[in-house]
Short mmCIF file of C-alpha atoms and ligand atoms in Angstrom, two decimals:
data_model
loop_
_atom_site.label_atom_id
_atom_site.label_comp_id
_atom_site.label_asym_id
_atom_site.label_seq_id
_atom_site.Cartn_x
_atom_site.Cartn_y
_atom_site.Cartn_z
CA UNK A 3 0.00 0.00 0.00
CA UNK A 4 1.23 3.43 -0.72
CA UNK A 5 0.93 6.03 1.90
CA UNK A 6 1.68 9.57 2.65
CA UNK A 7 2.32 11.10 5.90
CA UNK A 8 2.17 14.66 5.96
CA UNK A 9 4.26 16.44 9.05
CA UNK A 10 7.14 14.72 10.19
CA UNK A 11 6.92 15.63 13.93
CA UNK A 12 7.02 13.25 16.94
CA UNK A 13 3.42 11.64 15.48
CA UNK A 14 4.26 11.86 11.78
CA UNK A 15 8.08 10.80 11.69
CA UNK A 16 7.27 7.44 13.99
CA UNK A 17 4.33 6.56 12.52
CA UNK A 18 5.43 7.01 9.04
CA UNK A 19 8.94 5.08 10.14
CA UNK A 20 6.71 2.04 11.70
CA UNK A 21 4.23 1.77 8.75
CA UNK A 22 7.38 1.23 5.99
CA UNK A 23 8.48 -1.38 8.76
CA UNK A 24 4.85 -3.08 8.53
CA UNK A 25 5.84 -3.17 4.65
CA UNK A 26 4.35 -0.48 3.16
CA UNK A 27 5.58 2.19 0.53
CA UNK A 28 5.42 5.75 2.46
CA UNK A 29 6.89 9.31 1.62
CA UNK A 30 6.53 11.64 4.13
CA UNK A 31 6.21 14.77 3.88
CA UNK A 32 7.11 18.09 5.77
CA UNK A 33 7.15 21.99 4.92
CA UNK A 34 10.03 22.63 7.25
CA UNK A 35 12.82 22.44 4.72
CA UNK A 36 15.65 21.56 7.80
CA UNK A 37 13.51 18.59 8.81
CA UNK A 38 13.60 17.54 5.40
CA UNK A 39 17.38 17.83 4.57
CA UNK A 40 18.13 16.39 7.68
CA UNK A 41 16.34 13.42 6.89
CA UNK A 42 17.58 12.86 3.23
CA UNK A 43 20.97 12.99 4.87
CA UNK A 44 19.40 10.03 7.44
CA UNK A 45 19.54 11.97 10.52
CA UNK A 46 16.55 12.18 13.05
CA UNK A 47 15.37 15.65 13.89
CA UNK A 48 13.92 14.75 17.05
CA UNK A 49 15.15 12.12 20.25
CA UNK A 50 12.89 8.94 20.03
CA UNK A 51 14.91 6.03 21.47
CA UNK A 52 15.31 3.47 18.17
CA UNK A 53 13.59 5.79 15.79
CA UNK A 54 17.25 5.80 14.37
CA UNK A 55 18.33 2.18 13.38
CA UNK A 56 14.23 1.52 12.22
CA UNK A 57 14.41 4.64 10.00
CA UNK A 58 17.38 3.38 8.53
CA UNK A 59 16.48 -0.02 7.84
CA UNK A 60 12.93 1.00 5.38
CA UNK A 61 15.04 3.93 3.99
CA UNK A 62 17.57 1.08 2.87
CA UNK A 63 14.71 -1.65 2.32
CA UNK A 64 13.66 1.66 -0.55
CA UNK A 65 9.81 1.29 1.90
CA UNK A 66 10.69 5.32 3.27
CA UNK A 67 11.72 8.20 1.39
CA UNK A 68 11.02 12.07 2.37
CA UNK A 69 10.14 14.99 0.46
CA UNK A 70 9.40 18.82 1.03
CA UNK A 71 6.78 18.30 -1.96
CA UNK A 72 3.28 17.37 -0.53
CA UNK A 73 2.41 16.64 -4.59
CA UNK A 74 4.88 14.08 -5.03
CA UNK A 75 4.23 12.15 -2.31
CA UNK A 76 0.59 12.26 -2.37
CA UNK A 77 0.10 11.48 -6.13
CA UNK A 78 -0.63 7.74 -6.67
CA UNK A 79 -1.13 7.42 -2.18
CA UNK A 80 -4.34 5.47 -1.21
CA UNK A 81 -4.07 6.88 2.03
CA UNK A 82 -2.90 10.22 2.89
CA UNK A 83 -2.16 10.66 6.48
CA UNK A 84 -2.65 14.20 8.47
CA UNK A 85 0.03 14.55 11.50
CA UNK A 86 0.29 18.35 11.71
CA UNK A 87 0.78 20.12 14.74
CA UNK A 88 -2.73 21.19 16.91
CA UNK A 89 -1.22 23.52 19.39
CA UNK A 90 -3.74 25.62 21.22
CA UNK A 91 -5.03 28.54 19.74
CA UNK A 92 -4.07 31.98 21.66
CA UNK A 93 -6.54 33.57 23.79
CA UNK A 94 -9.09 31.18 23.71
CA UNK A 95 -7.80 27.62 24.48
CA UNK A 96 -9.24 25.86 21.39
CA UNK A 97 -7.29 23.63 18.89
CA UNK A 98 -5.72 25.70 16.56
CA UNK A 99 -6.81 23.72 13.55
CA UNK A 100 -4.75 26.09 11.13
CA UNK A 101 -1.90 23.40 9.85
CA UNK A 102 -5.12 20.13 9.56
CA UNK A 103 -7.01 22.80 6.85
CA UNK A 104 -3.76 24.07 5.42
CA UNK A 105 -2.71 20.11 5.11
CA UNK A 106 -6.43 19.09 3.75
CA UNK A 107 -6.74 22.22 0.88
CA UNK A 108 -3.26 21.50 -0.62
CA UNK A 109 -3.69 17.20 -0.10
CA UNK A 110 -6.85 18.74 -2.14
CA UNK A 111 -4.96 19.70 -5.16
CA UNK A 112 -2.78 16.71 -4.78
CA UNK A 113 -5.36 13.97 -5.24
CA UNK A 114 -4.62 11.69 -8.19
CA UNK A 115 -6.97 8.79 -7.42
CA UNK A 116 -9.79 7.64 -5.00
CA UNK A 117 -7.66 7.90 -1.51
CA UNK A 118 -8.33 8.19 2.19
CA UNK A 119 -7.63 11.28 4.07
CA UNK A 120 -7.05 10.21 7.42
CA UNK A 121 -6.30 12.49 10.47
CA UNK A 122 -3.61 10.96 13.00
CA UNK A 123 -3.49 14.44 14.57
CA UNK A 124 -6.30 15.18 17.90
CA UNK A 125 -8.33 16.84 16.69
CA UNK A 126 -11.80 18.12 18.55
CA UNK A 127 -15.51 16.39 17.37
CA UNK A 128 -16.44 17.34 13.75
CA UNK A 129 -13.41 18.65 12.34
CA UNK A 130 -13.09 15.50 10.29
CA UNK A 131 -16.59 16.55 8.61
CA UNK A 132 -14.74 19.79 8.19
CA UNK A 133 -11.71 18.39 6.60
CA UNK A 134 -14.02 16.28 4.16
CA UNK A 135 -15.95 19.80 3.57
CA UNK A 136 -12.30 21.47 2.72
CA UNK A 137 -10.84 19.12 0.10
CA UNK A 138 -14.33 18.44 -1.63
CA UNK A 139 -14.85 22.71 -1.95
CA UNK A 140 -11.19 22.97 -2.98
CA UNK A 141 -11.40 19.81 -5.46
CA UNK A 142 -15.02 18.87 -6.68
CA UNK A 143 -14.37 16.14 -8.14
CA UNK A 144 -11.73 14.31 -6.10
CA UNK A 145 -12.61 10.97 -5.58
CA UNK A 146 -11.93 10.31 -1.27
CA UNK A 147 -13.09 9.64 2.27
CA UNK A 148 -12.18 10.80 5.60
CA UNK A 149 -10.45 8.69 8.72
CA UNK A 150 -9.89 9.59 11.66
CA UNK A 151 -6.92 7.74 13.75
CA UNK A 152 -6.04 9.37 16.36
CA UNK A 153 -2.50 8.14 17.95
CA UNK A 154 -1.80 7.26 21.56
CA UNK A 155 1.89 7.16 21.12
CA UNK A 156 3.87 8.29 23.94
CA UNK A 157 7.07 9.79 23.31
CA UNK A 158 10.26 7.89 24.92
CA UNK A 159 8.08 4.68 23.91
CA UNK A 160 6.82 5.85 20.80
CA UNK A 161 8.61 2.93 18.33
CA UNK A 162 7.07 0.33 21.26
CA UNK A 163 3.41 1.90 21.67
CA UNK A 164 3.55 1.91 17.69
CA UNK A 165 3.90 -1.67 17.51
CA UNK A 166 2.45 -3.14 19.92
CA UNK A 167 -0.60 -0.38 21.09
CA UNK A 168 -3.86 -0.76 23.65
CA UNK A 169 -5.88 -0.55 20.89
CA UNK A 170 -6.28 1.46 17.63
CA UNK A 171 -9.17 3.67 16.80
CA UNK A 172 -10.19 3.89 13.57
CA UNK A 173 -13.20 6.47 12.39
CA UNK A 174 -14.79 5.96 9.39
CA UNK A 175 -17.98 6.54 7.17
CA UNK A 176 -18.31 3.83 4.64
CA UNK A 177 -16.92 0.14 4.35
CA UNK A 178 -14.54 1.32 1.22
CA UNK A 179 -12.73 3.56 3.74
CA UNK A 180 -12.79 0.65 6.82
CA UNK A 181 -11.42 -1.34 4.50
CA UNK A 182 -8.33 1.02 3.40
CA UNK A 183 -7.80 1.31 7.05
CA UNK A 184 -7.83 -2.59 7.96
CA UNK A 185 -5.56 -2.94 4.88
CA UNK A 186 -2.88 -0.53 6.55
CA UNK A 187 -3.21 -2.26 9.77
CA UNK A 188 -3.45 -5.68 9.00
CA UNK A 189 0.57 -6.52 10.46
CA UNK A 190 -1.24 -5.65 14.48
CA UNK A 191 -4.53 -7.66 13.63
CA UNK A 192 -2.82 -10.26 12.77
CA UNK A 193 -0.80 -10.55 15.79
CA UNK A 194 -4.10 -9.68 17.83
CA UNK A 195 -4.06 -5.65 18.43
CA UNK A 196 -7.65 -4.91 19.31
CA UNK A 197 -8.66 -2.18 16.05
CA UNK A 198 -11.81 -0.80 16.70
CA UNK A 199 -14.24 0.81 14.08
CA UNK A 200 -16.08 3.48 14.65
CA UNK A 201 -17.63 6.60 13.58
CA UNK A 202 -15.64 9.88 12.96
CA UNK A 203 -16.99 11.52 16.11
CA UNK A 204 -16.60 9.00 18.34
CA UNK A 205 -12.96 8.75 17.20
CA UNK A 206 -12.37 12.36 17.75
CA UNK A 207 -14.25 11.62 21.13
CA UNK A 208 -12.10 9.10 22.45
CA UNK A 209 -8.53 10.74 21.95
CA UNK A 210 -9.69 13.62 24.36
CA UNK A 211 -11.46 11.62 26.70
CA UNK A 212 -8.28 9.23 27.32
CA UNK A 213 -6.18 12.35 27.70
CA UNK A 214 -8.18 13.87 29.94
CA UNK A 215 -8.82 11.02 32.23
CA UNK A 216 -5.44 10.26 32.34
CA UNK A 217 -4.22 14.16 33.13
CA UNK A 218 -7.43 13.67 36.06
CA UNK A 219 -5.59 10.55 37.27
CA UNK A 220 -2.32 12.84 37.78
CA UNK A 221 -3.85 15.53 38.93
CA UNK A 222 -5.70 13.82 41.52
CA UNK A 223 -2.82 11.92 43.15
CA UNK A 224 -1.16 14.96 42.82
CA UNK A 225 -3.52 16.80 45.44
CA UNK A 226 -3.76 13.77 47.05
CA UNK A 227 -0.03 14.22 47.80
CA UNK A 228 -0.42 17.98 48.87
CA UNK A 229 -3.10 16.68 51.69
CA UNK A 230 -0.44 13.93 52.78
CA UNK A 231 2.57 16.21 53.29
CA UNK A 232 -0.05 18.44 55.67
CA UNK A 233 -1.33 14.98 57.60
CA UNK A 234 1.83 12.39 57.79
CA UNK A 235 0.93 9.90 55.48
CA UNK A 236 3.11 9.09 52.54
CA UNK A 237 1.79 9.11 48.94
CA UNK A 238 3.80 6.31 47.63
CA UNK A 239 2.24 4.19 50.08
CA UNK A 240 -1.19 6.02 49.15
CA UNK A 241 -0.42 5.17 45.55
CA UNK A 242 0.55 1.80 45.85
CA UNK A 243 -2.60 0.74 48.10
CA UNK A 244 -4.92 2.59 45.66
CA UNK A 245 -3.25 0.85 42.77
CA UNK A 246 -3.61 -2.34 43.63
CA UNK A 247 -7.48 -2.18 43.04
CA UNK A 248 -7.84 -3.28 39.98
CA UNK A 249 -10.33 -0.68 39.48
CA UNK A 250 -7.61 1.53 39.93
CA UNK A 251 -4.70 0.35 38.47
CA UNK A 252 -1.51 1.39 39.42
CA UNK A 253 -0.31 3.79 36.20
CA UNK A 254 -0.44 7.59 36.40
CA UNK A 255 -0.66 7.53 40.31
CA UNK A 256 3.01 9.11 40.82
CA UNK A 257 3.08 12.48 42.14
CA UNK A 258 4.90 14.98 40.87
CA UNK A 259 5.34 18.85 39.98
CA UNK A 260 2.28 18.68 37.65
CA UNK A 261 1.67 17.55 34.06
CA UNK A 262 3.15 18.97 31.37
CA UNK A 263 3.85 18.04 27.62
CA UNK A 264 3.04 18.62 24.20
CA UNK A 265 -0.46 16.60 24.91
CA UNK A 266 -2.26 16.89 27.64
CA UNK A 267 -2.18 20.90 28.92
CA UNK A 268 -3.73 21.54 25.29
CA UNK A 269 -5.57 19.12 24.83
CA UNK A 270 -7.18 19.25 28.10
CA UNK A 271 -7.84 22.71 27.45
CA UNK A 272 -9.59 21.88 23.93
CA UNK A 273 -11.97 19.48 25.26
CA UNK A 274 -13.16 22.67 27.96
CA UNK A 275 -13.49 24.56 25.38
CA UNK A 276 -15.30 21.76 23.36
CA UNK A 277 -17.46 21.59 25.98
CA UNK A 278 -18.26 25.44 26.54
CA UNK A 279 -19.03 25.92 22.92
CA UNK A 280 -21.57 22.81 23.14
CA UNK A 281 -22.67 24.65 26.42
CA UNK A 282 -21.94 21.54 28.25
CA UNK A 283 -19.13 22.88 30.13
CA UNK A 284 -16.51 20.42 31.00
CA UNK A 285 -16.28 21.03 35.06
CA UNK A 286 -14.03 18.22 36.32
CA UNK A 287 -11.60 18.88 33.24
CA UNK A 288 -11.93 22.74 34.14
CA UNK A 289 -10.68 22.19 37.76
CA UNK A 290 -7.60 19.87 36.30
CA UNK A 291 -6.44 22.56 34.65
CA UNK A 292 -6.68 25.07 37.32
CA UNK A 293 -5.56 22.35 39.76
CA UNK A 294 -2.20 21.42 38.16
CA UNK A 295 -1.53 24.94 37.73
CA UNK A 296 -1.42 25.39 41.51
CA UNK A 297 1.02 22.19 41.92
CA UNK A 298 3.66 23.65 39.32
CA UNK A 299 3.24 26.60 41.83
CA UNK A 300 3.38 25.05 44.73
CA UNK A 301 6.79 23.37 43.24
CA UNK A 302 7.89 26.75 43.21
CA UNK A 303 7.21 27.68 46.98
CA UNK A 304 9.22 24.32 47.76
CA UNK A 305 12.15 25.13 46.57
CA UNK A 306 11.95 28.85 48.26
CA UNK A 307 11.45 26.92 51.46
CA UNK A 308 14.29 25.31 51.34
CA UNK A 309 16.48 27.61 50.09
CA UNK A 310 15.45 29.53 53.47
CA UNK A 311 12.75 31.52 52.06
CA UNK A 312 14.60 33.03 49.42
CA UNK A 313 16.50 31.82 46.39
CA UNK A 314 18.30 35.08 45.66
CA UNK A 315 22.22 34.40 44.71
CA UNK A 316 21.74 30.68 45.31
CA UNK A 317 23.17 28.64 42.98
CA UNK A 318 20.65 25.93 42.10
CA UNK A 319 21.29 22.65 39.89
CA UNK A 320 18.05 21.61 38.41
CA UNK A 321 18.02 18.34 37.16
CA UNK A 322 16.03 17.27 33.97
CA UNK A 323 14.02 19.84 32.31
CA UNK A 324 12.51 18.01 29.43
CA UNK A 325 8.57 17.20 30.52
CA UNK A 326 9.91 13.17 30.58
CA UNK A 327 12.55 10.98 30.91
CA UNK A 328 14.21 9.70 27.19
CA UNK A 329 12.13 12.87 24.71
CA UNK A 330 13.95 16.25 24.14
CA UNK A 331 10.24 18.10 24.00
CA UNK A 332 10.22 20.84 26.13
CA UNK A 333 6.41 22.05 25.12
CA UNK A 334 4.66 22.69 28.22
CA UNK A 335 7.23 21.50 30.43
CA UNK A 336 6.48 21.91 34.09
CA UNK A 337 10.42 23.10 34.21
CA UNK A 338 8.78 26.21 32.19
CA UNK A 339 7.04 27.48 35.15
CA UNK A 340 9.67 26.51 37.99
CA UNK A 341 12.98 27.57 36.36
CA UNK A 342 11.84 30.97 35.27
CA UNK A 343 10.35 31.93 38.50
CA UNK A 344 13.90 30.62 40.14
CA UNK A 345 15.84 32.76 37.59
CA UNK A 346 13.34 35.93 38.41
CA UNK A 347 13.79 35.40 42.10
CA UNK A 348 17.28 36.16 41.43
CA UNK A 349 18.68 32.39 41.64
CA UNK A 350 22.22 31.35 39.69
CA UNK A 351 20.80 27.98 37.71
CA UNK A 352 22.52 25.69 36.45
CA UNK A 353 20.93 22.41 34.16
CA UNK A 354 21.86 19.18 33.70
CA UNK A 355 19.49 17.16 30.68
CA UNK A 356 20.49 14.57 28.54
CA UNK A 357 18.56 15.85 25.51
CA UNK A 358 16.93 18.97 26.55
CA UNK A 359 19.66 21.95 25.64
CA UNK A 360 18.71 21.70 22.21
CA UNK A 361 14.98 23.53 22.96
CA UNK A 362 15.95 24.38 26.39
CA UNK A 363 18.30 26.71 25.90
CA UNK A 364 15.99 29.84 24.26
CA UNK A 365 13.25 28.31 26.14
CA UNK A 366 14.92 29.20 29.70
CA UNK A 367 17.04 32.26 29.07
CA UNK A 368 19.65 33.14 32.01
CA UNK A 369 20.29 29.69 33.21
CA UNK A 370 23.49 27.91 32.64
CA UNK A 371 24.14 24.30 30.95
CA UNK A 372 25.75 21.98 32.53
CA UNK A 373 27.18 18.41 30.75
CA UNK A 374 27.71 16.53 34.10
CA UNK A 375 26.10 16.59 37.60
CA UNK A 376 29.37 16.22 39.90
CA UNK A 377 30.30 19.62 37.78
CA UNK A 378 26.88 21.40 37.93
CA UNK A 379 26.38 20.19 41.98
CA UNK A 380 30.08 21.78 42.78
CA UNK A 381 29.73 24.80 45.46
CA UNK A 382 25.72 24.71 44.46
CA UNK A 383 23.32 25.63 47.50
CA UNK A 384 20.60 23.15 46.42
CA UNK A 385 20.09 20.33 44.07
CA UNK A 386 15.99 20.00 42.63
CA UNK A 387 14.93 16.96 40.35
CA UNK A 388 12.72 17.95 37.71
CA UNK A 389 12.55 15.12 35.59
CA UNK A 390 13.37 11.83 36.36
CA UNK A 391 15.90 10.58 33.73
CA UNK A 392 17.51 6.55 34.42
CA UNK A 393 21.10 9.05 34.85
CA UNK A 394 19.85 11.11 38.10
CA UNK A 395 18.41 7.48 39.93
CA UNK A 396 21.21 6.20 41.09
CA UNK A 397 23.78 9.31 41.35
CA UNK A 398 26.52 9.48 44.19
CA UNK A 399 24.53 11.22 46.49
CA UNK A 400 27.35 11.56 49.10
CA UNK A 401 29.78 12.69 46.33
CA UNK A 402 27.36 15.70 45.34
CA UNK A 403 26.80 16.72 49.39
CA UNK A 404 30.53 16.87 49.51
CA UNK A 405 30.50 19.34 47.01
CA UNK A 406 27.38 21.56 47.35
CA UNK A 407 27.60 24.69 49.96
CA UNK A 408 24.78 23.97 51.75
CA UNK A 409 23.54 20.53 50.77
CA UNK A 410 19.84 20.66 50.35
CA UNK A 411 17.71 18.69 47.90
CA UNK A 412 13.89 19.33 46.39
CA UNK A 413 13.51 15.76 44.89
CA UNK A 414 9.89 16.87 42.95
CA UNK A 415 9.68 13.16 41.60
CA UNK A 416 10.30 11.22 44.67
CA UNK A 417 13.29 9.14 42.98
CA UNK A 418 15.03 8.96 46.57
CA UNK A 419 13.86 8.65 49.90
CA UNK A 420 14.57 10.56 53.17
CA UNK A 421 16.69 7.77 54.24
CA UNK A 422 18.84 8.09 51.13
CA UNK A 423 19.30 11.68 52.02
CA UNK A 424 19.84 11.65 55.07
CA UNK A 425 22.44 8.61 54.91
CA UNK A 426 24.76 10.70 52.37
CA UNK A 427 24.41 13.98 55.02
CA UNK A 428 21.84 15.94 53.33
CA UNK A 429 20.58 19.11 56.06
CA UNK A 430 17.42 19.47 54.32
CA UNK A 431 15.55 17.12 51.90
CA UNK A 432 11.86 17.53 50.54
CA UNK A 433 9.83 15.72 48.28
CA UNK A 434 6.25 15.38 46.85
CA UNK A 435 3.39 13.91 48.96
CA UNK A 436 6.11 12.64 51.74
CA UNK A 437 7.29 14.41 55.31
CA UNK A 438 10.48 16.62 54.72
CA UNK A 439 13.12 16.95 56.65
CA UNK A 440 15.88 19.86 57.57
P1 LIG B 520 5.03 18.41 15.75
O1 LIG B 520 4.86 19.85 15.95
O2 LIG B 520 6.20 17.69 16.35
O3 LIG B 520 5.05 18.09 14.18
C1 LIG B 520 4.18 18.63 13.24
C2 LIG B 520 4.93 18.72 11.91
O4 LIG B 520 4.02 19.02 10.87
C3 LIG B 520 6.00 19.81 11.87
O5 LIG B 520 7.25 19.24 11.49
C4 LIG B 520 5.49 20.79 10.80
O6 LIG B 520 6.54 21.41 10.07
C5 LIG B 520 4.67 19.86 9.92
N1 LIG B 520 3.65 20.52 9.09
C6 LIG B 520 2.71 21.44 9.48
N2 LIG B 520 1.94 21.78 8.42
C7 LIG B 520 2.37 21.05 7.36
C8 LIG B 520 1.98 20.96 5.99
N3 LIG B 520 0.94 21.66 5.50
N4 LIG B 520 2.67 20.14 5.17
C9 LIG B 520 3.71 19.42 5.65
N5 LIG B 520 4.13 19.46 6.93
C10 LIG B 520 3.47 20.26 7.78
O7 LIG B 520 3.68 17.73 16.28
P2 LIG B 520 3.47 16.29 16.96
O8 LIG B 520 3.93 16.30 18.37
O9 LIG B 520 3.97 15.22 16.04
O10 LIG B 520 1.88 16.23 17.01
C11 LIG B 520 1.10 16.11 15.84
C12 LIG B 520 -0.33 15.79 16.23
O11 LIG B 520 -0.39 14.53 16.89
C13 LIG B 520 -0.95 16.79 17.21
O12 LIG B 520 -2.29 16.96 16.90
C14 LIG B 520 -0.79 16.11 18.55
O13 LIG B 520 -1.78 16.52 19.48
C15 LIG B 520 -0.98 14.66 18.18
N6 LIG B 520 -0.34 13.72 19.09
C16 LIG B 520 0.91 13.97 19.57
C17 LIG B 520 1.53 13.06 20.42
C18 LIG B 520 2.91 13.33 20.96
O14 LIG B 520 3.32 12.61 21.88
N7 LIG B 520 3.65 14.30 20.45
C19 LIG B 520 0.85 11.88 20.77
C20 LIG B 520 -0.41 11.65 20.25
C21 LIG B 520 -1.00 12.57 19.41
#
């Protein structure tokens, strides 16, 4: 089958990569000249662990080739595949559907036979209508349906939720277009994927509601963690006893300094304003937003504490700023909020990230980069885990109070314990949802 994947972001690169590796024949496509050259030239434009050696293999196998020109690639395609960005749109918190038109009027002109236009990116209820609406005013007589497919990827597992997902969603109108879609992803039926057919709203539907839920689930062990720093108990106990209901289930119940990402801040916002414009206003989603805007705040207040109330000319070493361990996206990033307001309160920082610089650095202006913890930790007057990278879970912790001033540590995603601290001399240690000491 011959496919085209339009955008060649985190969504469009992997998914384009893994559908040559099922054996089909896709170009992708991107407007972002740089992206492009940098993958002629075989390079990967983003971090995804593996996306490297698979991208390789199907560019060698001649499955994957890319292309700045959407005409090429979509001529001859029987599906065309829309991954373009949906950031939210300013002011008002919808999805900024801008790039999915721009995509569908020029895949319009493209056409060459019957095809499917299918939408990968999330997308809120009815825009697929409004896609199919697009190409058929900018092409009459194009012969097409719409998909939609929305992706549940997770980036640092991307390659792994590809190919072996929960489930995938497929929306669809007619049995011509179900059939296109079973065609594409017969190589996961066959090995017993659950794909489920459904209609294009309840497609659209599903993609927000997972998000949402699951940015709920955070935000709710999250408070849940504020209440058990002010009343003794200890939220990775809480966690684990709740988890082990297997009503529950013990995923997305670790507490942290909020959630942050290039999913679910706007798409959590989308679906409230989805709901206002429907005038079924989205309350619970509402207060998760609100909500995990006070924890990235609360972060904040942390860190003052145990600097002593102020973090003016301390030197700080913040550790991970990317929004996850093993991604370099920085969109959203709960280290957006926290660093800045450590900077403005007159703090020297200093970063360590294994992939983050790259976006980091214009993203967090006056804060220094640092290769190496030992170096970033020496003379420092506290040490605060952002992100929770395999590199920062087992690090020398008596090496680094040896050479910090005053050796304090924020741990925001509860990596060590108080014990650890306080076994490598730590004076102060505090973490999320569990007593502090110092
Ligand atoms: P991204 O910003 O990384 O990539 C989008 C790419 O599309 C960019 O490279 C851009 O240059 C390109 N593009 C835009 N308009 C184009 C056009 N007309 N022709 C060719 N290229 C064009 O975005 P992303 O993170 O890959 O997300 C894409 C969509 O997938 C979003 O709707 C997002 O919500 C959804 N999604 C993302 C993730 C994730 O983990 N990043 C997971 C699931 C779903």
């Amino acid at each position: 089958m011959k496919i085209a994947m339009i955008g060649t972001g985190y969504v469009g690169l992997v998914s384009g990569v893994c559908f040559s590796d099922f054996g089909h024949d896709v170009v992708c496509v991107d407007k972002d000249p740089k992206k492009i050259e940098l993958l002629e030239r075989g390079e990967v434009p983003i971090y995804e662990p593996g996306l490297d050696d698979l991208m390789a293999k199907n560019v060698a196998a001649g499955r994957l080739s890319f292309t700045g020109d959407l005409k090429t690639a979509v001529d001859g395609a029987e599906a065309v595949f829309i991954a373009v960005g949906t950031p939210t749109r300013r002011g008002d918190g919808h999805a900024d559907l801008t790039y999915v038109m721009a995509a569908a009027a020029e895949i319009a002109d493209a056409l060459t036979g019957y095809a499917v236009i299918v939408t990968k990116s999330t997308v809120p209820v009815g825009t697929n209508r409004q896609v199919k609406k697009t190409v058929h005013k900018a092409n009459p007589t194009a012969e097409f349906d719409v998909a939609s497919n929305p992706e549940f990827l997770r980036e640092g597992a991307a390659i792994d939720d590809f190919m072996r997902p929960d489930r995938v969603v497929v929306g669809v109108q007619n049995d011509r277009a179900a059939e296109v879609m079973n065609q594409i992803y017969r190589p996961l039926y066959l090995r017993d994927f659950p794909i489920m057919t459904t209609d294009l709203e309840s497609a659209e539907m599903i993609k927000y509601a997972a998000n949402a839920f699951l940015a709920t689930k955070i935000t709710f062990i999250n408070e849940i963690a504020a209440l058990c720093e002010r009343t003794g108990a200890d939220v990775k106990t809480v966690s684990q006893g709740m988890g082990l209901d297997g009503r529950i289930g013990n995923k997305f119940l670790h507490a942290g300094p909020g959630y942050g990402g290039s999913c679910f801040p706007k798409d959590t916002q989308a679906l409230a304003r989805m709901g206002q414009d429907h005038s079924m206003p989205m309350q619970l989603t509402e207060t998760v937003i609100k909500v995990n805007d006070e924890i990235k705040r609360r972060m904040i207040d942390k860190v003052i504490d145990l600097c002593g109330g102020s973090v003016n000319g301390k030197v700080i070493a913040v550790l991970g700023v990317t929004f996850k361990p093993n991604t370099d996206d920085m969109r959203d990033s709960p280290s957006l909020t926290i660093v800045p307001a450590l900077v403005g309160g007159g703090a020297k920082v200093r970063i360590v990230d294994p992939q983050g610089r790259r976006e980091g650095e214009a993203l967090l202006p006056g804060a220094n980069w640092f290769e190496d913890v030992y170096k970033a930790t020496q003379n420092a007057d506290a040490v605060v885990i952002l992100t929770e990278w395999n590199e920062f879970r087992a690090l020398d912790l008596k090496r680094i109070v040896k050479r910090m001033t005053t050796p304090v540590m924020a741990d925001l995603r509860n990596i060590y314990s108080q014990k650890d601290a306080k076994r490598a001399g730590f004076l102060a240690y505090t973490s999320v949802g569990r007593e502090d000491y110092g």
